[in-house]
Amino acid sequence: MADHHLQPLLHDLVSTVLAPTTALSGTDGQIRAAGVQGLFHADARVLSRAGLEIDGREPEPIGHAVPAPGVSRFVGLARWLGDPGPDPTVRIDRVRVVTPGAMDEEITIASTAAEPVTCTVSITLSCDFAPIEVVKSGGAADPLPPAVSGGELTWQTGGIRVTVAGPGFEADGAGLRRVVTVAPRQRVTLRWGVSVEDPKAAVTAPPGPPEWSRPEIEADDARLVRLIRQSLDDLESLRLTETAAPGDTFLGAGVPWFLTLFGRDSIWAARMLLPLGTELAAGTLRVLARRQGVKVDPGSGEAPGKIMHELRRGEFTVEGNGLRLPAAYYGTIDATPLWISLLHDAWRWGMPQDEVGALLPVLEAALGWLDEYGDADGDGFLEYIDTSSRGLANQGWKDSGDAMRFHDGRQAEPPIALVEVQGYAYEAAVAGAALLEAYGRPGAERWRDYAGRMAERFRERFWVDAGYPALALDRDKRPVDALTSNIGHLLGTGILTPAEELRIAETLRDPAMSGAFGLRTMSTADAAFSPLSYHCGSVWTHDTAIVISGLARSRHGEVPAALAADLAEGVLSAAEAFGYRLPELHAGDDRALMGRPIAYPASCRPQAWSAAAAVALLQAAVGLYPDVPGGRAVVRPLPGAPLGALAVRGLRVAGAPVDVAVDGSGAVRVTGLPSGVSLAQQPGD
């Protein structure tokens, strides 16, 4: 069998991150020269090794924790030192603090031995400046020799400068070294750190605190409280802004592969966080608006009005699969309609009128892209194809090369018209019409007509004989008939009738789709299903959360409510199993197999839309839906309070703190709505 590079595994590594800087280590705190371990800054590995040794031996690990954003603590033992006997008497505490462009460590050696303990502490260091895409493809780079001056080590290449120093340590080409003596029942604390200068990075850290509120939550289900707490910590650690145009914050998609601006991911995360304020949404909208497409460029996928996919330091090249993406890449079919819907939803939640108004020209250009460039063949559906042969073959959220499958396992050929993207386009057209009308701009009727015609075409072409919408239409306009989670994204978009929403809920409720810890990306009855397939059988946290949100918004009958409750239970169980830091995805095995979810070994963690999914779950549970421009708010929690009694203090509507409480019977109380917004009964309630 020919040798080939494998993507490094991630699931058992500890991430210490405060974007754009991330340390990835073993659970013992050691950063080894293997796989994806290292200290990364803005798409470059600036330390490939940082190993702690005591007298040439690694401490024996006994525990670790991630107590705060950018902080990890590792505890080990040096049992060869100190008193003889079964009880260890020399303990090593290693506290790692990552801040943007720096990592500092505090190493405390504590002794309860009867005699003084003398030992040599060494930090073995290396730097290879490997680009993240090289690491991701299983490649490596040769370590570079440092320049040693006094007690410092320095590496430098391509404008990046890395400096390591530690007070009291001696430095040489291998790292730092120091001899210490610890008196009986005393401790000695040593410190060392690394700083990074990187003026060419595409992204940097924003100033100030997080842009969202941190609500106080009381819940019968303590898992929800713990999940929200950890998720908000993780989201805080993923905040970014552009180096060239700082001032607007967005969320980097995930650690380590995607810690940069990603149109789809950053938009979904900001949309899920709207109950905590509109500031993050506003920053995300403006960052993407500044890079909205203005010309047709097949190499980058750019087109007039199009919202970009991802931003990198330079060309992103993955060896072995021909992928070569320019630094600003536009190969996405869904970011543009999602941008429109984010603007609309932020407006409803109370984004300042003048900030919304300033983005209306961008909105009009984005709407124009839907009808002209997003529908290249004029059949009325949004479709994609990579004409460059160097970009992403699939350009929806399921963007792996093998994601588009028929029921019998065959791969669909592009151009591909994805099912959920037609729902996004319908929702965006209706949303765009509402904004244009509210601001007295022309075009509202055009986009309402567009949406109506889209719904008619969709109903005619996408539904298959089995009674659910197809995953997509292929190049020959044949329905790609696999049963997938994509159809759940249609819920709540408005493109479906109530009867059709109920039919989709009934379909997704089948254990073949919902029998794992969340919603499977593909049914177990499809030929391409595999529980460890990236997009054909695994469970994605954000995907499940989007479907829960859609079920909560549509909720026609008992089936959608029951499915939402069941999926929420799966998410909370998965959260508990993963220490409440939800991964990008996990395996789609049945819940009964091991009683807990199995890790997908290369899953990003933390990841923005997985962490933001916790807020989406909270939003579905309390059911607050404001319309600030309309002067009303609807409250409609999941019926029967499936998560138990729940009280949330500190949601944000138009900047005002709002409290919502749901008791065990499902009765709800709302206080603090801003002036001019009154609570309205939901039609039919």
XYZ file of C-alpha atoms in Angstrom, residues 1 62 64 97 104 210 224 284 329 420 470 523 554 635 673:
15
model
C 0.000 0.000 0.000
C -2.708 13.000 36.999
C -5.911 18.742 33.736
C -2.048 31.176 29.675
C 3.084 32.192 29.206
C -17.176 40.245 24.359
C -27.943 23.249 30.169
C -19.941 40.118 11.218
C -12.047 32.692 -1.454
C -31.474 23.724 2.083
C -34.241 15.258 -2.050
C -30.021 8.051 7.276
C -42.761 25.987 12.986
C -43.051 34.234 23.411
C -38.940 44.421 27.173
